[in-house]
Structure formats: C-alpha cells, structure tokens
Amino acid sequence: MVRINVNGEERQLDVSDDMPLLWVLRDELNMTGTKFGCGIAQCGACTVHVDGAPTRACQTPVGMLTPDSKVTTIEGVKGKAAQAVQAAWQKLDVVQCGYCQSGQIMSAIALLTDNQNPTDQDIDAAMDGNVCRCATYVRIRAAIKDAAQTMRA
C-alpha cells in the first residue's frame, strides 16, 4: 500500500513501489492532464511538482515519495503564479497541438514561483528539457515574461 498526497488529497493506493508516478496519476487516479511523452524524462510532458519542484513523473517511482511529499498536477495548480501563467498562455495563444503544454506550464509556474523577474537565460534554464514538437518556444518565452509582469504589477 502506497500513501501519497496529490493536489492536497491523501490517497492510498494498492500499487507496487516501482510504479512510475505518471501511471499512478493517469491510470490509478484518472488524472490525465499529465502526459506521457518519451518515458525517459527527456521531453518534460510528464512534469508535475513534488514539494514545489518540477519533477518528471515518468521516471519517479511512487515508492520514492514519502507520505509527506506533496504532488501537484496540472489539475491542482493554484496561486498567483499559476493564475498569471494560465492567463498569459491564453492571452498569447501559446498552444498549438497542446500535448506538451501541461508540462510546459508546470515548469513555468515553478520558475515564476521562485523568480518573478526571470531573464531570458533563466527562462531557458528553467524550460530546458520541456520539448515542444510544434516549436512554440517564442510564444512560451513571451507568455512567461507576460506572466512575470502580471505578478510584479
């Protein structure tokens, strides 16, 4: 039996400790906002927050989490950074196919939670490893800057 906290709710699951968090979220908890991309933590589509840090769910065995670990998925994000990022994504029409966007948004929220005035280099470093097949990187960077400006206002 594994105990985890997802989006503020305690969950007890009868899964093996080595099951990736991604499959726990998608298959056991029916939270499909977190996407399967490459399966080797290289594309970032599966990014969630574990205790506020961006984490690749496809390579995180659920048994590595402690009962005190707080997992946040795209379905559970909230707060000033989340609101600013989501508004900027819509305002600048960032999404094309949308498949990578939940992971992109999770990484952007983590960046802006820690740094409300990111440079281009800060954005590149924070978003490194979040791959977009549609190549919307210019709009993603613009949305992060827009969200940062909203947060500072």
PDB file of C-alpha atoms in Angstrom:
ATOM      1  CA  MET A   1       0.000   0.000   0.000  1.00  0.00           C
ATOM      2  CA  VAL A   2       1.356   3.409  -1.017  1.00  0.00           C
ATOM      3  CA  ARG A   3       0.222   6.665   0.584  1.00  0.00           C
ATOM      4  CA  ILE A   4       0.662   9.905  -1.361  1.00  0.00           C
ATOM      5  CA  ASN A   5      -0.753  13.406  -1.265  1.00  0.00           C
ATOM      6  CA  VAL A   6      -1.949  14.608  -4.671  1.00  0.00           C
ATOM      7  CA  ASN A   7      -3.359  18.103  -5.082  1.00  0.00           C
ATOM      8  CA  GLY A   8      -3.964  18.332  -1.356  1.00  0.00           C
ATOM      9  CA  GLU A   9      -5.766  14.996  -1.015  1.00  0.00           C
ATOM     10  CA  GLU A  10      -4.338  11.986   0.782  1.00  0.00           C
ATOM     11  CA  ARG A  11      -4.509   8.870  -1.370  1.00  0.00           C
ATOM     12  CA  GLN A  12      -3.879   5.220  -0.508  1.00  0.00           C
ATOM     13  CA  LEU A  13      -3.171   3.012  -3.461  1.00  0.00           C
ATOM     14  CA  ASP A  14      -2.541  -0.676  -3.873  1.00  0.00           C
ATOM     15  CA  VAL A  15       0.312  -0.344  -6.370  1.00  0.00           C
ATOM     16  CA  SER A  16       3.904  -1.513  -6.409  1.00  0.00           C
ATOM     17  CA  ASP A  17       6.583   0.872  -5.140  1.00  0.00           C
ATOM     18  CA  ASP A  18       8.319   0.880  -8.510  1.00  0.00           C
ATOM     19  CA  MET A  19       5.278   2.050 -10.476  1.00  0.00           C
ATOM     20  CA  PRO A  20       6.091   5.429 -12.058  1.00  0.00           C
ATOM     21  CA  LEU A  21       4.166   8.334 -10.582  1.00  0.00           C
ATOM     22  CA  LEU A  22       2.878   9.095 -14.083  1.00  0.00           C
ATOM     23  CA  TRP A  23       0.977   5.810 -14.246  1.00  0.00           C
ATOM     24  CA  VAL A  24      -0.339   6.255 -10.719  1.00  0.00           C
ATOM     25  CA  LEU A  25      -1.729   9.645 -11.730  1.00  0.00           C
ATOM     26  CA  ARG A  26      -3.111   8.607 -15.097  1.00  0.00           C
ATOM     27  CA  ASP A  27      -4.195   5.000 -14.571  1.00  0.00           C
ATOM     28  CA  GLU A  28      -4.977   4.776 -10.856  1.00  0.00           C
ATOM     29  CA  LEU A  29      -6.271   8.290 -10.163  1.00  0.00           C
ATOM     30  CA  ASN A  30      -7.640   9.072 -13.645  1.00  0.00           C
ATOM     31  CA  MET A  31      -5.808  12.399 -13.724  1.00  0.00           C
ATOM     32  CA  THR A  32      -4.942  12.587 -17.407  1.00  0.00           C
ATOM     33  CA  GLY A  33      -3.686  16.174 -17.546  1.00  0.00           C
ATOM     34  CA  THR A  34      -0.147  14.939 -17.022  1.00  0.00           C
ATOM     35  CA  LYS A  35       1.008  13.474 -20.325  1.00  0.00           C
ATOM     36  CA  PHE A  36       3.207  10.581 -21.333  1.00  0.00           C
ATOM     37  CA  GLY A  37       5.820  11.796 -23.784  1.00  0.00           C
ATOM     38  CA  CYS A  38       9.123   9.998 -24.127  1.00  0.00           C
ATOM     39  CA  GLY A  39       9.125   7.851 -20.983  1.00  0.00           C
ATOM     40  CA  ILE A  40      12.774   8.659 -20.274  1.00  0.00           C
ATOM     41  CA  ALA A  41      12.449  12.111 -18.655  1.00  0.00           C
ATOM     42  CA  GLN A  42      13.773  13.912 -21.725  1.00  0.00           C
ATOM     43  CA  CYS A  43      10.700  15.745 -23.067  1.00  0.00           C
ATOM     44  CA  GLY A  44       9.025  17.166 -19.950  1.00  0.00           C
ATOM     45  CA  ALA A  45       5.453  16.318 -20.961  1.00  0.00           C
ATOM     46  CA  CYS A  46       5.024  14.466 -17.656  1.00  0.00           C
ATOM     47  CA  THR A  47       6.213  17.339 -15.442  1.00  0.00           C
ATOM     48  CA  VAL A  48       4.468  17.653 -12.081  1.00  0.00           C
ATOM     49  CA  HIS A  49       5.574  19.361  -8.893  1.00  0.00           C
ATOM     50  CA  VAL A  50       6.816  17.322  -5.949  1.00  0.00           C
ATOM     51  CA  ASP A  51       7.122  19.615  -2.957  1.00  0.00           C
ATOM     52  CA  GLY A  52       7.094  22.537  -5.392  1.00  0.00           C
ATOM     53  CA  ALA A  53       9.933  21.306  -7.594  1.00  0.00           C
ATOM     54  CA  PRO A  54       9.364  20.332 -11.227  1.00  0.00           C
ATOM     55  CA  THR A  55       9.664  16.547 -11.420  1.00  0.00           C
ATOM     56  CA  ARG A  56       9.416  14.130 -14.322  1.00  0.00           C
ATOM     57  CA  ALA A  57       6.637  11.756 -13.286  1.00  0.00           C
ATOM     58  CA  CYS A  58       7.602   9.112 -15.847  1.00  0.00           C
ATOM     59  CA  GLN A  59      10.879   8.416 -14.041  1.00  0.00           C
ATOM     60  CA  THR A  60       9.738   8.884 -10.438  1.00  0.00           C
ATOM     61  CA  PRO A  61       8.813   5.605  -8.763  1.00  0.00           C
ATOM     62  CA  VAL A  62       5.897   6.250  -6.454  1.00  0.00           C
ATOM     63  CA  GLY A  63       7.747   4.377  -3.701  1.00  0.00           C
ATOM     64  CA  MET A  64      10.377   7.139  -3.655  1.00  0.00           C
ATOM     65  CA  LEU A  65       7.781   9.608  -2.385  1.00  0.00           C
ATOM     66  CA  THR A  66       7.235   9.937   1.326  1.00  0.00           C
ATOM     67  CA  PRO A  67       3.765  10.250   2.848  1.00  0.00           C
ATOM     68  CA  ASP A  68       4.680  13.900   3.480  1.00  0.00           C
ATOM     69  CA  SER A  69       5.530  14.562  -0.180  1.00  0.00           C
ATOM     70  CA  LYS A  70       3.107  16.935  -1.877  1.00  0.00           C
ATOM     71  CA  VAL A  71       2.420  16.127  -5.527  1.00  0.00           C
ATOM     72  CA  THR A  72       0.757  18.835  -7.600  1.00  0.00           C
ATOM     73  CA  THR A  73      -0.529  18.141 -11.083  1.00  0.00           C
ATOM     74  CA  ILE A  74      -1.852  20.494 -13.748  1.00  0.00           C
ATOM     75  CA  GLU A  75      -5.334  19.777 -12.367  1.00  0.00           C
ATOM     76  CA  GLY A  76      -4.346  21.083  -8.933  1.00  0.00           C
ATOM     77  CA  VAL A  77      -2.215  24.146  -9.591  1.00  0.00           C
ATOM     78  CA  LYS A  78      -3.323  27.322  -7.906  1.00  0.00           C
ATOM     79  CA  GLY A  79      -1.915  30.549  -6.617  1.00  0.00           C
ATOM     80  CA  LYS A  80      -0.570  33.760  -8.092  1.00  0.00           C
ATOM     81  CA  ALA A  81       1.997  32.179 -10.418  1.00  0.00           C
ATOM     82  CA  ALA A  82      -0.456  29.590 -11.721  1.00  0.00           C
ATOM     83  CA  GLN A  83      -3.102  32.209 -12.436  1.00  0.00           C
ATOM     84  CA  ALA A  84      -0.607  34.501 -14.175  1.00  0.00           C
ATOM     85  CA  VAL A  85       0.835  31.686 -16.302  1.00  0.00           C
ATOM     86  CA  GLN A  86      -2.551  30.301 -17.326  1.00  0.00           C
ATOM     87  CA  ALA A  87      -3.813  33.798 -18.226  1.00  0.00           C
ATOM     88  CA  ALA A  88      -0.680  34.546 -20.253  1.00  0.00           C
ATOM     89  CA  TRP A  89      -0.932  31.218 -22.087  1.00  0.00           C
ATOM     90  CA  GLN A  90      -4.470  32.106 -23.150  1.00  0.00           C
ATOM     91  CA  LYS A  91      -3.721  35.778 -23.863  1.00  0.00           C
ATOM     92  CA  LEU A  92      -0.789  34.959 -26.152  1.00  0.00           C
ATOM     93  CA  ASP A  93      -2.434  31.867 -27.659  1.00  0.00           C
ATOM     94  CA  VAL A  94       0.622  29.766 -26.873  1.00  0.00           C
ATOM     95  CA  VAL A  95      -0.842  26.337 -27.547  1.00  0.00           C
ATOM     96  CA  GLN A  96      -0.730  24.632 -30.922  1.00  0.00           C
ATOM     97  CA  CYS A  97      -1.274  20.879 -30.586  1.00  0.00           C
ATOM     98  CA  GLY A  98      -1.212  21.254 -26.809  1.00  0.00           C
ATOM     99  CA  TYR A  99       0.333  17.912 -25.948  1.00  0.00           C
ATOM    100  CA  CYS A 100       3.352  19.324 -24.099  1.00  0.00           C
ATOM    101  CA  GLN A 101       1.568  22.279 -22.571  1.00  0.00           C
ATOM    102  CA  SER A 102       0.739  20.863 -19.143  1.00  0.00           C
ATOM    103  CA  GLY A 103       4.427  20.096 -18.619  1.00  0.00           C
ATOM    104  CA  GLN A 104       5.441  23.490 -20.002  1.00  0.00           C
ATOM    105  CA  ILE A 105       3.007  25.254 -17.688  1.00  0.00           C
ATOM    106  CA  MET A 106       4.182  23.280 -14.645  1.00  0.00           C
ATOM    107  CA  SER A 107       7.808  24.251 -15.341  1.00  0.00           C
ATOM    108  CA  ALA A 108       6.839  27.899 -15.924  1.00  0.00           C
ATOM    109  CA  ILE A 109       4.889  28.044 -12.663  1.00  0.00           C
ATOM    110  CA  ALA A 110       7.841  26.622 -10.733  1.00  0.00           C
ATOM    111  CA  LEU A 111      10.147  29.224 -12.332  1.00  0.00           C
ATOM    112  CA  LEU A 112       7.889  32.165 -11.526  1.00  0.00           C
ATOM    113  CA  THR A 113       7.209  30.956  -8.008  1.00  0.00           C
ATOM    114  CA  ASP A 114      10.941  31.253  -7.319  1.00  0.00           C
ATOM    115  CA  ASN A 115      11.823  34.146  -9.645  1.00  0.00           C
ATOM    116  CA  GLN A 116       9.315  36.824 -10.617  1.00  0.00           C
ATOM    117  CA  ASN A 117      11.826  38.657 -12.803  1.00  0.00           C
ATOM    118  CA  PRO A 118      13.451  35.954 -14.952  1.00  0.00           C
ATOM    119  CA  THR A 119      15.978  36.788 -17.630  1.00  0.00           C
ATOM    120  CA  ASP A 120      15.970  35.007 -20.969  1.00  0.00           C
ATOM    121  CA  GLN A 121      18.735  32.789 -19.602  1.00  0.00           C
ATOM    122  CA  ASP A 122      16.651  31.986 -16.501  1.00  0.00           C
ATOM    123  CA  ILE A 123      13.720  31.042 -18.728  1.00  0.00           C
ATOM    124  CA  ASP A 124      15.910  28.917 -20.996  1.00  0.00           C
ATOM    125  CA  ALA A 125      17.402  27.116 -17.999  1.00  0.00           C
ATOM    126  CA  ALA A 126      14.044  26.501 -16.331  1.00  0.00           C
ATOM    127  CA  MET A 127      12.376  25.327 -19.521  1.00  0.00           C
ATOM    128  CA  ASP A 128      15.301  23.199 -20.694  1.00  0.00           C
ATOM    129  CA  GLY A 129      14.015  19.687 -21.088  1.00  0.00           C
ATOM    130  CA  ASN A 130      10.459  20.727 -21.932  1.00  0.00           C
ATOM    131  CA  VAL A 131      10.219  19.883 -25.608  1.00  0.00           C
ATOM    132  CA  CYS A 132       7.510  21.255 -27.903  1.00  0.00           C
ATOM    133  CA  ARG A 133       7.097  19.462 -31.220  1.00  0.00           C
ATOM    134  CA  CYS A 134       5.232  22.494 -32.590  1.00  0.00           C
ATOM    135  CA  ALA A 135       8.181  24.738 -31.657  1.00  0.00           C
ATOM    136  CA  THR A 136       6.132  27.360 -29.822  1.00  0.00           C
ATOM    137  CA  TYR A 137       9.203  28.372 -27.832  1.00  0.00           C
ATOM    138  CA  VAL A 138       8.972  32.054 -28.787  1.00  0.00           C
ATOM    139  CA  ARG A 139       5.383  32.244 -27.552  1.00  0.00           C
ATOM    140  CA  ILE A 140       6.222  30.227 -24.415  1.00  0.00           C
ATOM    141  CA  ARG A 141       9.009  32.681 -23.531  1.00  0.00           C
ATOM    142  CA  ALA A 142       6.711  35.657 -24.259  1.00  0.00           C
ATOM    143  CA  ALA A 143       3.989  34.144 -22.060  1.00  0.00           C
ATOM    144  CA  ILE A 144       6.416  33.617 -19.191  1.00  0.00           C
ATOM    145  CA  LYS A 145       7.548  37.238 -19.458  1.00  0.00           C
ATOM    146  CA  ASP A 146       3.919  38.400 -19.601  1.00  0.00           C
ATOM    147  CA  ALA A 147       3.063  36.300 -16.532  1.00  0.00           C
ATOM    148  CA  ALA A 148       6.079  37.671 -14.678  1.00  0.00           C
ATOM    149  CA  GLN A 149       4.992  41.219 -15.462  1.00  0.00           C
ATOM    150  CA  THR A 150       1.474  40.440 -14.231  1.00  0.00           C
ATOM    151  CA  MET A 151       2.873  39.047 -10.987  1.00  0.00           C
ATOM    152  CA  ARG A 152       5.027  42.145 -10.378  1.00  0.00           C
ATOM    153  CA  ALA A 153       2.153  44.586 -11.051  1.00  0.00           C
TER     154      ALA A 153
END
